[in-house]
PDB file of C-alpha atoms in Angstrom:
ATOM      1  CA  MET F 886      84.390  71.500 -52.208  1.00  0.00           C
ATOM      2  CA  ARG F 887      87.214  73.938 -50.521  1.00  0.00           C
ATOM      3  CA  PHE F 888      87.189  77.442 -48.807  1.00  0.00           C
ATOM      4  CA  GLU F 889      89.261  79.320 -50.326  1.00  0.00           C
ATOM      5  CA  GLY F 890      89.144  82.363 -48.159  1.00  0.00           C
ATOM      6  CA  ASP F 891      91.189  83.590 -44.749  1.00  0.00           C
ATOM      7  CA  PRO F 892      89.174  84.067 -41.623  1.00  0.00           C
ATOM      8  CA  GLY F 893      92.769  84.683 -39.772  1.00  0.00           C
ATOM      9  CA  PRO F 894      94.998  83.498 -37.584  1.00  0.00           C
ATOM     10  CA  VAL F 895      93.718  81.136 -33.890  1.00  0.00           C
ATOM     11  CA  SER F 896      95.271  81.041 -30.996  1.00  0.00           C
ATOM     12  CA  ALA F 897      95.495  77.811 -28.921  1.00  0.00           C
ATOM     13  CA  ALA F 898      92.639  78.513 -26.727  1.00  0.00           C
ATOM     14  CA  LEU F 899      90.459  79.761 -29.853  1.00  0.00           C
ATOM     15  CA  ARG F 900      90.676  76.482 -30.970  1.00  0.00           C
ATOM     16  CA  GLU F 901      89.940  74.423 -28.718  1.00  0.00           C
ATOM     17  CA  ARG F 902      87.415  76.170 -27.298  1.00  0.00           C
ATOM     18  CA  LEU F 903      85.568  75.911 -30.656  1.00  0.00           C
ATOM     19  CA  ALA F 904      87.281  72.098 -30.708  1.00  0.00           C
ATOM     20  CA  PRO F 905      87.521  70.327 -28.119  1.00  0.00           C
ATOM     21  CA  GLY F 906      90.026  67.943 -28.379  1.00  0.00           C
ATOM     22  CA  GLY F 907      90.462  68.466 -31.921  1.00  0.00           C
ATOM     23  CA  VAL F 908      86.623  68.049 -33.129  1.00  0.00           C
ATOM     24  CA  LEU F 909      84.749  70.936 -33.779  1.00  0.00           C
ATOM     25  CA  ARG F 910      80.683  69.620 -33.164  1.00  0.00           C
ATOM     26  CA  ALA F 911      78.233  71.418 -35.243  1.00  0.00           C
ATOM     27  CA  GLY F 912      74.848  72.131 -34.444  1.00  0.00           C
ATOM     28  CA  ILE F 913      73.004  71.290 -37.630  1.00  0.00           C
ATOM     29  CA  ASN F 914      68.608  71.948 -37.862  1.00  0.00           C
ATOM     30  CA  LEU F 915      68.104  69.396 -40.332  1.00  0.00           C
ATOM     31  CA  SER F 916      64.250  70.289 -40.615  1.00  0.00           C
ATOM     32  CA  ASN F 917      65.417  73.868 -42.681  1.00  0.00           C
ATOM     33  CA  PHE F 918      65.429  71.952 -46.013  1.00  0.00           C
ATOM     34  CA  LEU F 919      66.462  74.877 -47.855  1.00  0.00           C
ATOM     35  CA  LEU F 920      69.571  74.365 -45.698  1.00  0.00           C
ATOM     36  CA  VAL F 921      69.591  71.082 -45.306  1.00  0.00           C
ATOM     37  CA  SER F 922      68.413  69.690 -48.973  1.00  0.00           C
ATOM     38  CA  ALA F 923      69.560  66.070 -48.941  1.00  0.00           C
ATOM     39  CA  ARG F 924      71.680  63.641 -47.472  1.00  0.00           C
ATOM     40  CA  SER F 925      75.562  61.943 -48.724  1.00  0.00           C
ATOM     41  CA  ALA F 926      76.784  59.375 -48.856  1.00  0.00           C
ATOM     42  CA  ASP F 927      76.919  58.193 -45.454  1.00  0.00           C
ATOM     43  CA  GLY F 928      73.070  58.725 -44.704  1.00  0.00           C
ATOM     44  CA  GLY F 929      74.642  62.459 -42.371  1.00  0.00           C
ATOM     45  CA  PRO F 930      73.361  66.448 -42.967  1.00  0.00           C
ATOM     46  CA  ALA F 931      74.193  67.998 -46.730  1.00  0.00           C
ATOM     47  CA  GLY F 932      73.559  70.779 -47.992  1.00  0.00           C
ATOM     48  CA  VAL F 933      74.581  74.925 -47.626  1.00  0.00           C
ATOM     49  CA  SER F 934      74.331  74.803 -43.479  1.00  0.00           C
ATOM     50  CA  PRO F 935      77.129  71.233 -43.453  1.00  0.00           C
ATOM     51  CA  ASP F 936      79.330  72.651 -45.911  1.00  0.00           C
ATOM     52  CA  MET F 937      79.530  75.832 -43.941  1.00  0.00           C
ATOM     53  CA  ALA F 938      80.472  73.862 -40.980  1.00  0.00           C
ATOM     54  CA  ALA F 939      83.201  71.810 -42.957  1.00  0.00           C
ATOM     55  CA  ALA F 940      84.662  74.919 -44.463  1.00  0.00           C
ATOM     56  CA  ILE F 941      85.268  76.381 -40.933  1.00  0.00           C
ATOM     57  CA  ALA F 942      86.285  72.820 -39.474  1.00  0.00           C
ATOM     58  CA  GLN F 943      89.208  72.876 -42.168  1.00  0.00           C
ATOM     59  CA  CYS F 944      90.028  76.975 -41.151  1.00  0.00           C
ATOM     60  CA  LEU F 945      90.960  75.690 -37.876  1.00  0.00           C
ATOM     61  CA  ASP F 946      92.101  72.178 -39.098  1.00  0.00           C
ATOM     62  CA  VAL F 947      90.227  69.596 -37.365  1.00  0.00           C
ATOM     63  CA  THR F 948      88.045  67.341 -37.476  1.00  0.00           C
ATOM     64  CA  LEU F 949      84.136  67.773 -38.222  1.00  0.00           C
ATOM     65  CA  GLN F 950      81.154  65.804 -36.770  1.00  0.00           C
ATOM     66  CA  ARG F 951      78.352  67.136 -37.689  1.00  0.00           C
ATOM     67  CA  VAL F 952      74.932  66.704 -34.423  1.00  0.00           C
ATOM     68  CA  PRO F 953      72.018  66.892 -36.159  1.00  0.00           C
ATOM     69  CA  TYR F 954      68.645  68.528 -34.559  1.00  0.00           C
ATOM     70  CA  ALA F 955      65.477  67.705 -35.252  1.00  0.00           C
ATOM     71  CA  SER F 956      63.907  71.662 -35.575  1.00  0.00           C
ATOM     72  CA  PRO F 957      65.367  74.656 -34.770  1.00  0.00           C
ATOM     73  CA  ALA F 958      63.573  75.313 -31.056  1.00  0.00           C
ATOM     74  CA  LEU F 959      65.574  71.970 -30.403  1.00  0.00           C
ATOM     75  CA  LEU F 960      69.405  73.128 -31.015  1.00  0.00           C
ATOM     76  CA  ALA F 961      68.247  76.369 -29.031  1.00  0.00           C
ATOM     77  CA  ASP F 962      67.804  74.367 -26.255  1.00  0.00           C
ATOM     78  CA  ALA F 963      70.738  72.309 -26.213  1.00  0.00           C
ATOM     79  CA  ALA F 964      73.351  75.651 -26.204  1.00  0.00           C
ATOM     80  CA  GLY F 965      73.833  74.646 -22.378  1.00  0.00           C
ATOM     81  CA  ARG F 966      74.570  71.299 -22.159  1.00  0.00           C
ATOM     82  CA  ASP F 967      78.027  70.832 -23.981  1.00  0.00           C
ATOM     83  CA  GLU F 968      76.176  68.996 -26.759  1.00  0.00           C
ATOM     84  CA  TRP F 969      77.710  71.380 -30.291  1.00  0.00           C
ATOM     85  CA  ASP F 970      81.066  74.673 -30.164  1.00  0.00           C
ATOM     86  CA  ILE F 971      79.377  75.813 -33.218  1.00  0.00           C
ATOM     87  CA  GLY F 972      75.032  76.188 -33.783  1.00  0.00           C
ATOM     88  CA  LEU F 973      73.929  76.937 -37.433  1.00  0.00           C
ATOM     89  CA  ILE F 974      70.357  78.632 -36.669  1.00  0.00           C
ATOM     90  CA  GLY F 975      68.345  81.497 -37.627  1.00  0.00           C
ATOM     91  CA  ALA F 976      69.496  84.628 -35.083  1.00  0.00           C
ATOM     92  CA  GLU F 977      67.310  85.172 -33.421  1.00  0.00           C
ATOM     93  CA  PRO F 978      67.032  88.046 -30.065  1.00  0.00           C
ATOM     94  CA  GLN F 979      65.011  85.180 -27.980  1.00  0.00           C
ATOM     95  CA  ARG F 980      68.282  82.632 -28.480  1.00  0.00           C
ATOM     96  CA  ALA F 981      70.811  85.519 -28.267  1.00  0.00           C
ATOM     97  CA  GLN F 982      70.282  84.840 -24.475  1.00  0.00           C
ATOM     98  CA  THR F 983      72.392  81.486 -25.003  1.00  0.00           C
ATOM     99  CA  ILE F 984      74.168  81.798 -27.890  1.00  0.00           C
ATOM    100  CA  ALA F 985      76.303  84.779 -29.306  1.00  0.00           C
ATOM    101  CA  PHE F 986      75.553  84.853 -33.026  1.00  0.00           C
ATOM    102  CA  THR F 987      77.169  86.254 -36.262  1.00  0.00           C
ATOM    103  CA  ALA F 988      75.957  88.690 -38.978  1.00  0.00           C
ATOM    104  CA  PRO F 989      74.175  86.286 -41.620  1.00  0.00           C
ATOM    105  CA  TYR F 990      75.705  84.525 -44.288  1.00  0.00           C
ATOM    106  CA  ALA F 991      72.094  84.221 -45.301  1.00  0.00           C
ATOM    107  CA  GLN F 992      68.428  84.908 -45.316  1.00  0.00           C
ATOM    108  CA  ILE F 993      65.351  83.332 -46.398  1.00  0.00           C
ATOM    109  CA  GLU F 994      61.564  84.737 -46.378  1.00  0.00           C
ATOM    110  CA  ALA F 995      58.779  84.287 -44.575  1.00  0.00           C
ATOM    111  CA  THR F 996      55.308  84.922 -45.085  1.00  0.00           C
ATOM    112  CA  TYR F 997      52.311  83.655 -45.009  1.00  0.00           C
ATOM    113  CA  LEU F 998      49.260  81.289 -46.965  1.00  0.00           C
ATOM    114  CA  VAL F 999      45.841  82.206 -46.611  1.00  0.00           C
ATOM    115  CA  PRO F1000      42.505  79.796 -47.840  1.00  0.00           C
ATOM    116  CA  ALA F1001      40.380  79.855 -50.324  1.00  0.00           C
ATOM    117  CA  GLY F1002      38.150  83.449 -50.866  1.00  0.00           C
ATOM    118  CA  SER F1003      40.300  84.882 -47.913  1.00  0.00           C
ATOM    119  CA  PRO F1004      39.362  88.765 -47.963  1.00  0.00           C
ATOM    120  CA  LEU F1005      43.564  89.192 -46.701  1.00  0.00           C
ATOM    121  CA  THR F1006      44.972  90.872 -49.742  1.00  0.00           C
ATOM    122  CA  GLU F1007      48.575  92.134 -47.794  1.00  0.00           C
ATOM    123  CA  ILE F1008      50.706  91.042 -45.085  1.00  0.00           C
ATOM    124  CA  ALA F1009      50.348  93.625 -43.202  1.00  0.00           C
ATOM    125  CA  ALA F1010      46.326  93.190 -42.487  1.00  0.00           C
ATOM    126  CA  VAL F1011      47.151  89.665 -41.508  1.00  0.00           C
ATOM    127  CA  ASP F1012      48.013  91.100 -38.042  1.00  0.00           C
ATOM    128  CA  ALA F1013      43.871  91.881 -37.292  1.00  0.00           C
ATOM    129  CA  PRO F1014      41.236  90.753 -34.459  1.00  0.00           C
ATOM    130  CA  GLY F1015      39.512  87.190 -35.151  1.00  0.00           C
ATOM    131  CA  VAL F1016      42.427  86.208 -37.046  1.00  0.00           C
ATOM    132  CA  ARG F1017      44.802  83.103 -36.556  1.00  0.00           C
ATOM    133  CA  ILE F1018      48.015  82.426 -37.169  1.00  0.00           C
ATOM    134  CA  ALA F1019      49.137  79.031 -38.133  1.00  0.00           C
ATOM    135  CA  VAL F1020      52.767  78.643 -36.941  1.00  0.00           C
ATOM    136  CA  THR F1021      55.451  76.227 -35.799  1.00  0.00           C
ATOM    137  CA  GLY F1022      56.724  76.738 -32.418  1.00  0.00           C
ATOM    138  CA  GLY F1023      60.079  77.672 -31.578  1.00  0.00           C
ATOM    139  CA  THR F1024      61.041  78.944 -35.717  1.00  0.00           C
ATOM    140  CA  ALA F1025      62.881  81.966 -36.161  1.00  0.00           C
ATOM    141  CA  TYR F1026      59.839  83.523 -38.283  1.00  0.00           C
ATOM    142  CA  GLY F1027      57.308  81.888 -35.047  1.00  0.00           C
ATOM    143  CA  LEU F1028      59.978  83.653 -32.620  1.00  0.00           C
ATOM    144  CA  TRP F1029      59.758  86.778 -34.805  1.00  0.00           C
ATOM    145  CA  LEU F1030      55.352  86.211 -34.560  1.00  0.00           C
ATOM    146  CA  ASP F1031      56.008  86.164 -30.777  1.00  0.00           C
ATOM    147  CA  ARG F1032      57.758  89.410 -30.794  1.00  0.00           C
ATOM    148  CA  ASN F1033      55.918  91.444 -32.975  1.00  0.00           C
ATOM    149  CA  ILE F1034      52.302  90.071 -33.720  1.00  0.00           C
ATOM    150  CA  ARG F1035      49.337  92.589 -31.452  1.00  0.00           C
ATOM    151  CA  HIS F1036      45.912  91.220 -32.594  1.00  0.00           C
ATOM    152  CA  ALA F1037      45.720  88.155 -34.310  1.00  0.00           C
ATOM    153  CA  ASP F1038      46.514  84.984 -32.668  1.00  0.00           C
ATOM    154  CA  ILE F1039      48.927  82.681 -33.184  1.00  0.00           C
ATOM    155  CA  GLN F1040      48.498  78.365 -32.982  1.00  0.00           C
ATOM    156  CA  ARG F1041      51.246  76.535 -32.651  1.00  0.00           C
ATOM    157  CA  THR F1042      52.071  73.606 -33.161  1.00  0.00           C
ATOM    158  CA  ALA F1043      55.343  71.349 -33.449  1.00  0.00           C
ATOM    159  CA  THR F1044      55.999  70.443 -36.484  1.00  0.00           C
ATOM    160  CA  MET F1045      55.657  72.306 -39.863  1.00  0.00           C
ATOM    161  CA  ASP F1046      53.917  69.164 -41.760  1.00  0.00           C
ATOM    162  CA  GLU F1047      51.322  69.251 -37.552  1.00  0.00           C
ATOM    163  CA  THR F1048      50.659  73.849 -38.334  1.00  0.00           C
ATOM    164  CA  LEU F1049      49.560  72.423 -42.241  1.00  0.00           C
ATOM    165  CA  ALA F1050      47.392  70.341 -41.119  1.00  0.00           C
ATOM    166  CA  ASP F1051      46.160  72.031 -37.787  1.00  0.00           C
ATOM    167  CA  PHE F1052      45.708  75.268 -40.643  1.00  0.00           C
ATOM    168  CA  ARG F1053      43.845  73.045 -43.241  1.00  0.00           C
ATOM    169  CA  ASP F1054      41.698  70.384 -40.754  1.00  0.00           C
ATOM    170  CA  ARG F1055      40.808  73.739 -38.170  1.00  0.00           C
ATOM    171  CA  ARG F1056      40.297  76.162 -41.231  1.00  0.00           C
ATOM    172  CA  LEU F1057      42.872  78.904 -40.619  1.00  0.00           C
ATOM    173  CA  GLU F1058      42.703  82.919 -41.130  1.00  0.00           C
ATOM    174  CA  ALA F1059      46.544  82.720 -42.192  1.00  0.00           C
ATOM    175  CA  LEU F1060      49.261  80.249 -42.590  1.00  0.00           C
ATOM    176  CA  ALA F1061      52.698  81.576 -41.340  1.00  0.00           C
ATOM    177  CA  GLY F1062      56.101  80.030 -43.177  1.00  0.00           C
ATOM    178  CA  LEU F1063      59.404  79.989 -45.762  1.00  0.00           C
ATOM    179  CA  ARG F1064      57.935  80.499 -48.675  1.00  0.00           C
ATOM    180  CA  MET F1065      59.521  77.884 -50.999  1.00  0.00           C
ATOM    181  CA  ARG F1066      58.042  75.777 -48.315  1.00  0.00           C
ATOM    182  CA  LEU F1067      53.831  77.240 -48.542  1.00  0.00           C
ATOM    183  CA  VAL F1068      54.568  76.896 -52.417  1.00  0.00           C
ATOM    184  CA  GLY F1069      54.364  73.208 -51.859  1.00  0.00           C
ATOM    185  CA  ASP F1070      51.658  73.771 -49.382  1.00  0.00           C
ATOM    186  CA  ALA F1071      49.838  75.567 -51.858  1.00  0.00           C
ATOM    187  CA  ALA F1072      50.221  73.409 -54.298  1.00  0.00           C
ATOM    188  CA  ALA F1073      47.791  70.768 -51.250  1.00  0.00           C
ATOM    189  CA  LEU F1074      45.232  73.364 -51.049  1.00  0.00           C
ATOM    190  CA  PRO F1075      43.488  74.138 -53.976  1.00  0.00           C
ATOM    191  CA  GLY F1076      42.194  77.976 -54.802  1.00  0.00           C
ATOM    192  CA  SER F1077      45.098  78.768 -51.040  1.00  0.00           C
ATOM    193  CA  ARG F1078      47.418  81.113 -52.291  1.00  0.00           C
ATOM    194  CA  LEU F1079      50.395  83.256 -51.083  1.00  0.00           C
ATOM    195  CA  LEU F1080      50.195  86.649 -49.646  1.00  0.00           C
ATOM    196  CA  GLU F1081      53.090  89.062 -51.340  1.00  0.00           C
ATOM    197  CA  GLY F1082      56.640  90.549 -49.654  1.00  0.00           C
ATOM    198  CA  ARG F1083      57.673  89.035 -47.072  1.00  0.00           C
ATOM    199  CA  PHE F1084      57.346  89.668 -42.640  1.00  0.00           C
ATOM    200  CA  MET F1085      60.180  88.874 -42.184  1.00  0.00           C
ATOM    201  CA  ALA F1086      63.724  87.280 -43.361  1.00  0.00           C
ATOM    202  CA  VAL F1087      64.995  84.441 -41.271  1.00  0.00           C
ATOM    203  CA  GLN F1088      68.526  85.841 -41.067  1.00  0.00           C
ATOM    204  CA  GLN F1089      70.631  82.680 -41.004  1.00  0.00           C
ATOM    205  CA  ALA F1090      74.044  82.772 -38.902  1.00  0.00           C
ATOM    206  CA  ILE F1091      76.117  81.144 -36.667  1.00  0.00           C
ATOM    207  CA  GLY F1092      76.087  81.440 -33.369  1.00  0.00           C
ATOM    208  CA  VAL F1093      78.569  80.051 -29.818  1.00  0.00           C
ATOM    209  CA  PRO F1094      76.868  78.671 -26.418  1.00  0.00           C
ATOM    210  CA  ARG F1095      77.048  82.185 -24.475  1.00  0.00           C
ATOM    211  CA  ARG F1096      79.748  81.858 -21.495  1.00  0.00           C
ATOM    212  CA  GLU F1097      80.949  85.061 -19.648  1.00  0.00           C
ATOM    213  CA  ASP F1098      84.605  84.512 -20.737  1.00  0.00           C
ATOM    214  CA  GLU F1099      86.368  86.951 -23.536  1.00  0.00           C
ATOM    215  CA  LEU F1100      86.968  83.417 -25.696  1.00  0.00           C
ATOM    216  CA  THR F1101      83.081  84.489 -26.358  1.00  0.00           C
ATOM    217  CA  GLU F1102      84.091  87.181 -28.206  1.00  0.00           C
ATOM    218  CA  GLU F1103      86.967  86.046 -29.601  1.00  0.00           C
ATOM    219  CA  ALA F1104      84.896  82.895 -30.983  1.00  0.00           C
ATOM    220  CA  VAL F1105      82.187  85.471 -32.593  1.00  0.00           C
ATOM    221  CA  ALA F1106      84.783  87.798 -33.925  1.00  0.00           C
ATOM    222  CA  TRP F1107      86.743  84.978 -35.420  1.00  0.00           C
ATOM    223  CA  LEU F1108      83.611  83.333 -37.209  1.00  0.00           C
ATOM    224  CA  GLY F1109      82.279  86.712 -37.719  1.00  0.00           C
ATOM    225  CA  ARG F1110      85.524  87.014 -39.783  1.00  0.00           C
ATOM    226  CA  PHE F1111      84.817  83.683 -41.500  1.00  0.00           C
ATOM    227  CA  VAL F1112      81.609  84.878 -42.675  1.00  0.00           C
ATOM    228  CA  ALA F1113      82.301  87.838 -44.038  1.00  0.00           C
ATOM    229  CA  ALA F1114      84.811  85.858 -46.763  1.00  0.00           C
ATOM    230  CA  ALA F1115      82.678  83.132 -46.851  1.00  0.00           C
ATOM    231  CA  THR F1116      79.757  85.580 -48.726  1.00  0.00           C
ATOM    232  CA  ALA F1117      82.840  87.933 -49.810  1.00  0.00           C
ATOM    233  CA  SER F1118      84.622  85.456 -51.525  1.00  0.00           C
ATOM    234  CA  GLY F1119      81.448  84.579 -53.453  1.00  0.00           C
ATOM    235  CA  PHE F1120      81.277  80.549 -51.891  1.00  0.00           C
ATOM    236  CA  VAL F1121      78.036  81.332 -49.533  1.00  0.00           C
ATOM    237  CA  ALA F1122      76.599  81.558 -53.599  1.00  0.00           C
ATOM    238  CA  GLU F1123      78.387  79.012 -55.039  1.00  0.00           C
ATOM    239  CA  ARG F1124      77.336  76.632 -52.152  1.00  0.00           C
ATOM    240  CA  ILE F1125      73.210  77.855 -52.955  1.00  0.00           C
ATOM    241  CA  ARG F1126      74.682  77.056 -56.536  1.00  0.00           C
ATOM    242  CA  HIS F1127      75.673  73.854 -56.078  1.00  0.00           C
ATOM    243  CA  HIS F1128      72.420  72.395 -54.252  1.00  0.00           C
ATOM    244  CA  GLY F1129      70.282  74.335 -56.608  1.00  0.00           C
ATOM    245  CA  VAL F1130      68.525  75.954 -53.488  1.00  0.00           C
ATOM    246  CA  ASN F1131      65.701  77.761 -54.362  1.00  0.00           C
ATOM    247  CA  GLY F1132      64.097  80.952 -52.293  1.00  0.00           C
ATOM    248  CA  LEU F1133      67.738  81.213 -50.389  1.00  0.00           C
ATOM    249  CA  SER F1134      70.277  84.111 -50.751  1.00  0.00           C
ATOM    250  CA  VAL F1135      72.968  85.404 -49.446  1.00  0.00           C
ATOM    251  CA  ALA F1136      72.683  87.952 -47.045  1.00  0.00           C
TER     252      ALA F1136
END
């Protein structure tokens, strides 16, 4: 894999900001199976997201260090602790308070799964009194629900497996999640079905810890040019094909 795009020159100050001491620490969300779809020979994360990080390191001519997190919430929470230099994560307004984001490079549809016999037939009908929505807290689609759901009751759990169990065991009215994950969940729940359409699309982007300095804007601008080159050149699409990921599309 080699990135052939050109995001433009990098000043010495910007390179040091993005890769202190010549090492780019890339925060990787392990729970997103569409972006981290395998493991490398050394047991590290492999997939579209790690490939994007590797391409950025190539453009900067620095060493890549992957910093894995079990969930996007943990990755986002670490933004102020100097644990990573770039984070590959869904761009959400709540996270933008501490993370400065580029435009997205990929997107993932989020929808609802409803149990057998459910009267719910469309996305808009889920946000109603008496409807309980199971969701994994801290996910991009979970944050979207926090901002937009007005009438339904959001039931949060820590992991996707816990969310599925909560939905099943408590007989909740809807399970929110990424479409491809829900396809697998539906197979384990006879009679359940996915609602047509989507309530949102998770915009996968690249972020840097937000600081009150000009280098934050410069870093986001350069990374934004990288994202533009990666999407326009076909690099993102090729990486999606290479990893055989269904449900992830170029933004």
